[in-house]
PDB file of C-alpha atoms in Angstrom:
ATOM      1  CA  GLU A   1      71.410  61.119 104.484  1.00 44.00           C
ATOM      2  CA  LEU A   2      72.792  58.002 106.143  1.00 49.00           C
ATOM      3  CA  LEU A   3      76.547  57.715 106.654  1.00 51.00           C
ATOM      4  CA  ARG A   4      77.882  54.456 105.412  1.00 54.00           C
ATOM      5  CA  GLU A   5      81.060  52.788 106.648  1.00 61.00           C
ATOM      6  CA  LYS A   6      83.533  52.189 103.869  1.00 72.00           C
ATOM      7  CA  MET A   7      83.799  48.630 102.734  1.00 86.00           C
ATOM      8  CA  LYS A   8      87.523  47.505 102.859  1.00 93.00           C
ATOM      9  CA  VAL A   9      88.639  44.676 100.644  1.00 95.00           C
ATOM     10  CA  ILE A  10      92.187  43.251 100.555  1.00 97.00           C
ATOM     11  CA  ILE A  11      93.150  42.183  97.037  1.00 98.00           C
ATOM     12  CA  ASN A  12      96.208  39.990  96.349  1.00 98.00           C
ATOM     13  CA  ALA A  13      97.831  41.412  93.205  1.00 98.00           C
ATOM     14  CA  LYS A  14      99.479  38.077  92.495  1.00 97.00           C
ATOM     15  CA  LYS A  15      96.030  36.695  91.676  1.00 98.00           C
ATOM     16  CA  LEU A  16      95.553  39.341  88.955  1.00 98.00           C
ATOM     17  CA  THR A  17      98.318  38.440  86.530  1.00 97.00           C
ATOM     18  CA  GLU A  18      96.191  36.364  84.100  1.00 98.00           C
ATOM     19  CA  ARG A  19      92.956  37.734  82.578  1.00 98.00           C
ATOM     20  CA  GLN A  20      90.539  34.836  83.166  1.00 98.00           C
ATOM     21  CA  SER A  21      91.664  33.955  86.717  1.00 98.00           C
ATOM     22  CA  ALA A  22      91.859  37.652  87.641  1.00 98.00           C
ATOM     23  CA  HIS A  23      88.181  38.267  86.851  1.00 98.00           C
ATOM     24  CA  LYS A  24      87.071  35.089  88.569  1.00 98.00           C
ATOM     25  CA  TYR A  25      89.008  36.190  91.687  1.00 98.00           C
ATOM     26  CA  LEU A  26      87.663  39.713  91.601  1.00 98.00           C
ATOM     27  CA  LYS A  27      84.090  38.511  91.097  1.00 98.00           C
ATOM     28  CA  TRP A  28      84.444  36.348  94.223  1.00 97.00           C
ATOM     29  CA  MET A  29      86.282  38.902  96.399  1.00 97.00           C
ATOM     30  CA  LEU A  30      84.081  41.854  95.515  1.00 96.00           C
ATOM     31  CA  GLU A  31      80.828  39.852  95.386  1.00 94.00           C
ATOM     32  CA  PHE A  32      79.944  40.953  91.906  1.00 96.00           C
ATOM     33  CA  PRO A  33      76.613  39.865  90.404  1.00 95.00           C
ATOM     34  CA  ASP A  34      76.299  36.738  88.254  1.00 95.00           C
ATOM     35  CA  TYR A  35      75.983  38.890  85.120  1.00 95.00           C
ATOM     36  CA  TYR A  36      79.527  40.313  85.670  1.00 97.00           C
ATOM     37  CA  GLY A  37      81.096  40.390  82.215  1.00 97.00           C
ATOM     38  CA  ASN A  38      84.670  39.245  83.176  1.00 98.00           C
ATOM     39  CA  ASN A  39      86.358  42.154  81.355  1.00 98.00           C
ATOM     40  CA  LEU A  40      87.833  45.490  82.244  1.00 98.00           C
ATOM     41  CA  ASP A  41      84.763  47.518  81.167  1.00 98.00           C
ATOM     42  CA  ALA A  42      82.557  45.356  83.439  1.00 98.00           C
ATOM     43  CA  LEU A  43      85.059  45.765  86.184  1.00 98.00           C
ATOM     44  CA  TYR A  44      84.944  49.537  85.876  1.00 97.00           C
ATOM     45  CA  ASP A  45      81.111  49.499  85.867  1.00 96.00           C
ATOM     46  CA  CYS A  46      80.840  47.337  88.979  1.00 96.00           C
ATOM     47  CA  LEU A  47      83.474  49.310  90.863  1.00 96.00           C
ATOM     48  CA  THR A  48      81.787  52.708  90.134  1.00 94.00           C
ATOM     49  CA  ASP A  49      78.632  51.268  91.595  1.00 91.00           C
ATOM     50  CA  MET A  50      80.469  50.563  94.889  1.00 88.00           C
ATOM     51  CA  ARG A  51      80.783  54.102  96.188  1.00 78.00           C
ATOM     52  CA  HIS A  52      81.971  53.165  99.661  1.00 84.00           C
ATOM     53  CA  LEU A  53      84.822  50.884  98.683  1.00 91.00           C
ATOM     54  CA  THR A  54      88.439  50.960  99.796  1.00 93.00           C
ATOM     55  CA  LEU A  55      90.781  48.580  97.937  1.00 96.00           C
ATOM     56  CA  ILE A  56      93.919  47.491  99.726  1.00 96.00           C
ATOM     57  CA  ILE A  57      96.298  45.893  97.231  1.00 97.00           C
ATOM     58  CA  VAL A  58      98.954  43.526  98.606  1.00 97.00           C
ATOM     59  CA  ASN A  59     101.895  41.947  96.733  1.00 97.00           C
ATOM     60  CA  SER A  60     101.744  44.627  94.003  1.00 96.00           C
ATOM     61  CA  LYS A  61     105.573  44.693  93.633  1.00 94.00           C
ATOM     62  CA  ASP A  62     105.536  40.989  92.731  1.00 87.00           C
ATOM     63  CA  ALA A  63     102.619  41.161  90.228  1.00 93.00           C
ATOM     64  CA  GLU A  64     103.119  41.354  86.533  1.00 94.00           C
ATOM     65  CA  GLY A  65     101.135  40.941  83.293  1.00 95.00           C
ATOM     66  CA  TYR A  66      97.447  41.721  83.401  1.00 98.00           C
ATOM     67  CA  PHE A  67      97.683  43.350  86.856  1.00 98.00           C
ATOM     68  CA  ALA A  68      98.847  46.647  85.307  1.00 97.00           C
ATOM     69  CA  LYS A  69      95.565  46.874  83.361  1.00 98.00           C
ATOM     70  CA  VAL A  70      93.436  45.939  86.387  1.00 98.00           C
ATOM     71  CA  LEU A  71      95.332  48.543  88.576  1.00 97.00           C
ATOM     72  CA  LYS A  72      94.542  51.255  86.041  1.00 97.00           C
ATOM     73  CA  VAL A  73      90.825  50.419  86.304  1.00 98.00           C
ATOM     74  CA  PHE A  74      91.023  50.406  90.098  1.00 97.00           C
ATOM     75  CA  GLU A  75      92.624  53.827  90.037  1.00 95.00           C
ATOM     76  CA  ASP A  76      90.087  55.224  87.577  1.00 96.00           C
ATOM     77  CA  ALA A  77      86.990  53.748  89.259  1.00 95.00           C
ATOM     78  CA  CYS A  78      87.661  53.831  92.951  1.00 91.00           C
ATOM     79  CA  SER A  79      88.086  56.780  95.219  1.00 82.00           C
ATOM     80  CA  CYS A  80      90.538  54.940  97.565  1.00 89.00           C
ATOM     81  CA  VAL A  81      93.169  52.441  96.384  1.00 92.00           C
ATOM     82  CA  LEU A  82      95.993  51.650  98.803  1.00 92.00           C
ATOM     83  CA  LEU A  83      99.116  49.911  97.629  1.00 85.00           C
TER      84      LEU A  83
END
């Protein structure tokens, strides 16, 4: 089996405070497919397909609103989330 290097992505939590803009940002940053559904279920599905992903979350102390829901999905779907 091939060993794959983990993909590391830095996510700015301040960009995740509003639902619509959060999903647009995540689609761009994580290179999700065009059919990405722009909702938390679609986020979970896409993240679980990315087995070698490390998310590095910056500005999490300053983020509010929708970010809490997104963070929960990150923690449920990803094996490595760094705050």
